C-alpha cells in the first residue's frame, strides 16, 4: 500500500511540474514567462532539499504517519487554491474530450522522437542521482553512527 501511494504521489508531482510549464506559457507574455520560470525552477530545485528538513521536523514531534498526513493536507489545500484562483486557459473551441487512447498514442509519438527521449533520459538520470543521494545518505549516516542518530540530525548534517 505504501509503495502504491508513493507511486501516485510521485506521479502527481511529476504531472504538476509539467502542467505548470504549460499553464505559465498560456498566462504570461514572453518576458513575464522567463522571469516566472526562473522562480519556478528555483522552487523546484530547493523543494527536494528542504522537504527532508520539514519531514524530519514533523517526525521529531509526531510519528512518521504524520508526514504523509501533512502531505495529504497540503495537497488538498493546493487543489482547492488551484480550483478557486487559476482559470482554464484553453479557449472552449479548442477543448477536446479526454481519451485515454489519444493520450497514450501521443505519449508513444513523444517517445519515438529521439531528441525528446534524450531530454527525458538526461533529466531522469540527473534526478535519479539526486534522489538516490538524498535517500541513501540517511542509511549511510545511520550505519556510521551505529544507529544512534535522531532523524532531525540526519537533515541538519546534510
Tab-separated table of C-alpha atoms in Angstrom:
chain	number	residue	atom	x	y	z
A	1	UNK	CA	0.000	0.000	0.000
A	2	UNK	CA	2.772	2.423	0.942
A	3	UNK	CA	4.662	1.839	-2.299
A	4	UNK	CA	1.490	2.266	-4.341
A	5	UNK	CA	0.642	5.538	-2.633
A	6	UNK	CA	4.216	6.798	-3.036
A	7	UNK	CA	3.958	5.967	-6.747
A	8	UNK	CA	0.772	8.035	-7.014
A	9	UNK	CA	2.452	10.844	-5.081
A	10	UNK	CA	5.404	10.842	-7.479
A	11	UNK	CA	3.101	10.696	-10.497
A	12	UNK	CA	1.117	13.700	-9.237
A	13	UNK	CA	4.299	15.648	-8.504
A	14	UNK	CA	5.619	14.915	-11.995
A	15	UNK	CA	2.321	15.973	-13.550
A	16	UNK	CA	2.389	19.228	-11.604
A	17	UNK	CA	5.835	20.121	-12.913
A	18	UNK	CA	4.655	19.577	-16.499
A	19	UNK	CA	1.339	21.382	-16.080
A	20	UNK	CA	2.963	24.461	-14.534
A	21	UNK	CA	5.040	24.978	-17.688
A	22	UNK	CA	2.012	24.827	-19.980
A	23	UNK	CA	-0.088	26.983	-17.679
A	24	UNK	CA	2.551	29.690	-17.403
A	25	UNK	CA	3.097	29.673	-21.164
A	26	UNK	CA	-0.624	30.383	-21.601
A	27	UNK	CA	-0.870	33.038	-18.890
A	28	UNK	CA	2.272	35.162	-19.326
A	29	UNK	CA	3.999	37.108	-22.068
A	30	UNK	CA	7.459	36.019	-23.167
A	31	UNK	CA	9.311	38.286	-20.695
A	32	UNK	CA	6.980	37.505	-17.794
A	33	UNK	CA	7.250	33.813	-18.627
A	34	UNK	CA	11.057	33.903	-18.405
A	35	UNK	CA	11.002	35.638	-15.032
A	36	UNK	CA	8.289	33.355	-13.689
A	37	UNK	CA	10.001	30.191	-14.908
A	38	UNK	CA	13.238	31.178	-13.208
A	39	UNK	CA	11.304	31.429	-9.942
A	40	UNK	CA	9.603	28.068	-10.567
A	41	UNK	CA	12.991	26.478	-11.335
A	42	UNK	CA	14.349	27.884	-8.078
A	43	UNK	CA	11.423	26.457	-6.103
A	44	UNK	CA	11.661	23.072	-7.843
A	45	UNK	CA	15.367	22.916	-7.039
A	46	UNK	CA	15.074	23.953	-3.407
A	47	UNK	CA	11.920	21.968	-2.540
A	48	UNK	CA	13.545	18.495	-2.641
A	49	UNK	CA	16.331	19.826	-0.459
A	50	UNK	CA	14.018	21.403	2.139
A	51	UNK	CA	11.453	18.589	2.187
A	52	UNK	CA	13.617	16.262	4.318
A	53	UNK	CA	14.079	19.050	6.855
A	54	UNK	CA	10.328	19.554	7.138
A	55	UNK	CA	9.763	15.798	7.224
A	56	UNK	CA	12.312	15.328	9.989
A	57	UNK	CA	10.751	18.170	11.966
A	58	UNK	CA	7.287	16.592	11.649
A	59	UNK	CA	8.666	13.160	12.549
A	60	UNK	CA	10.518	14.603	15.528
A	61	UNK	CA	7.256	15.873	17.028
A	62	UNK	CA	4.829	13.259	15.702
A	63	UNK	CA	5.047	9.810	14.101
A	64	UNK	CA	6.162	9.040	10.558
A	65	UNK	CA	2.483	8.726	9.648
A	66	UNK	CA	2.124	12.465	10.226
A	67	UNK	CA	4.464	13.144	7.303
A	68	UNK	CA	2.002	11.556	4.907
A	69	UNK	CA	-0.968	13.249	6.547
A	70	UNK	CA	0.738	16.629	6.192
A	71	UNK	CA	1.439	15.914	2.506
A	72	UNK	CA	-2.229	14.979	2.022
A	73	UNK	CA	-3.413	18.147	3.764
A	74	UNK	CA	-1.031	20.293	1.696
A	75	UNK	CA	-2.295	18.609	-1.496
A	76	UNK	CA	-5.928	19.270	-0.569
A	77	UNK	CA	-5.175	22.920	0.193
A	78	UNK	CA	-3.219	23.289	-3.068
A	79	UNK	CA	-6.030	21.664	-5.084
A	80	UNK	CA	-8.600	23.988	-3.501
A	81	UNK	CA	-6.480	27.077	-4.208
A	82	UNK	CA	-5.906	25.968	-7.799
A	83	UNK	CA	-9.621	25.357	-8.338
A	84	UNK	CA	-10.505	28.755	-6.870
A	85	UNK	CA	-7.836	31.018	-8.329
A	86	UNK	CA	-6.425	29.577	-11.557
A	87	UNK	CA	-8.744	29.860	-14.549
A	88	UNK	CA	-8.879	27.498	-17.514
A	89	UNK	CA	-6.547	28.974	-20.130
A	90	UNK	CA	-7.607	26.939	-23.165
A	91	UNK	CA	-10.490	28.529	-25.116
A	92	UNK	CA	-13.666	26.437	-25.275
A	93	UNK	CA	-13.471	25.984	-29.049
A	94	UNK	CA	-10.081	24.222	-28.700
A	95	UNK	CA	-11.012	21.883	-25.861
A	96	UNK	CA	-11.311	18.159	-26.504
A	97	UNK	CA	-12.873	15.343	-24.565
A	98	UNK	CA	-10.379	13.220	-22.685
A	99	UNK	CA	-9.470	9.992	-24.435
A	100	UNK	CA	-7.065	7.502	-22.925
A	101	UNK	CA	-6.308	6.104	-26.378
A	102	UNK	CA	-5.343	9.527	-27.766
A	103	UNK	CA	-3.254	10.274	-24.680
A	104	UNK	CA	-1.275	7.039	-24.979
A	105	UNK	CA	-0.768	7.484	-28.728
A	106	UNK	CA	0.646	10.973	-28.076
A	107	UNK	CA	2.972	9.561	-25.412
A	108	UNK	CA	4.182	6.905	-27.835
A	109	UNK	CA	4.852	9.518	-30.509
A	110	UNK	CA	6.884	11.535	-27.983
A	111	UNK	CA	8.987	8.518	-27.036
A	112	UNK	CA	9.701	7.839	-30.700
A	113	UNK	CA	11.252	11.301	-31.104
A	114	UNK	CA	14.958	10.812	-30.427
A	115	UNK	CA	15.580	14.345	-29.121
A	116	UNK	CA	12.669	14.151	-26.676
A	117	UNK	CA	13.836	10.763	-25.457
A	118	UNK	CA	17.351	12.131	-24.860
A	119	UNK	CA	15.952	15.020	-22.792
A	120	UNK	CA	13.760	12.639	-20.803
A	121	UNK	CA	16.674	10.307	-20.075
A	122	UNK	CA	19.067	13.134	-19.151
A	123	UNK	CA	16.536	14.696	-16.809
A	124	UNK	CA	15.536	11.345	-15.361
A	125	UNK	CA	19.102	10.255	-14.656
A	126	UNK	CA	20.028	13.579	-13.056
A	127	UNK	CA	17.000	13.460	-10.761
A	128	UNK	CA	17.629	9.771	-10.053
A	129	UNK	CA	21.156	10.606	-8.944
A	130	UNK	CA	20.000	13.433	-6.713
A	131	UNK	CA	17.209	11.431	-5.106
A	132	UNK	CA	19.445	8.375	-4.703
A	133	UNK	CA	21.840	10.526	-2.734
A	134	UNK	CA	19.039	12.109	-0.710
A	135	UNK	CA	17.502	8.764	0.190
A	136	UNK	CA	20.770	6.867	0.674
A	137	UNK	CA	22.513	9.364	2.901
A	138	UNK	CA	20.226	8.553	5.836
A	139	UNK	CA	21.215	4.889	5.697
A	140	UNK	CA	24.909	5.778	5.499
A	141	UNK	CA	24.684	8.136	8.462
A	142	UNK	CA	22.745	5.571	10.483
A	143	UNK	CA	25.436	2.980	9.790
A	144	UNK	CA	28.336	5.297	10.610
A	145	UNK	CA	26.755	6.421	13.893
A	146	UNK	CA	25.778	2.875	14.928
A	147	UNK	CA	22.061	3.649	14.561
A	148	UNK	CA	22.106	6.208	17.363
A	149	UNK	CA	21.310	9.349	15.385
A	150	UNK	CA	17.931	11.085	15.600
A	151	UNK	CA	16.156	11.870	12.294
A	152	UNK	CA	16.431	15.635	12.757
A	153	UNK	CA	20.244	15.359	12.823
A	154	UNK	CA	20.261	13.472	9.534
A	155	UNK	CA	18.781	16.515	7.875
A	156	UNK	CA	20.921	19.042	9.697
A	157	UNK	CA	24.108	17.173	8.737
A	158	UNK	CA	23.099	17.374	5.122
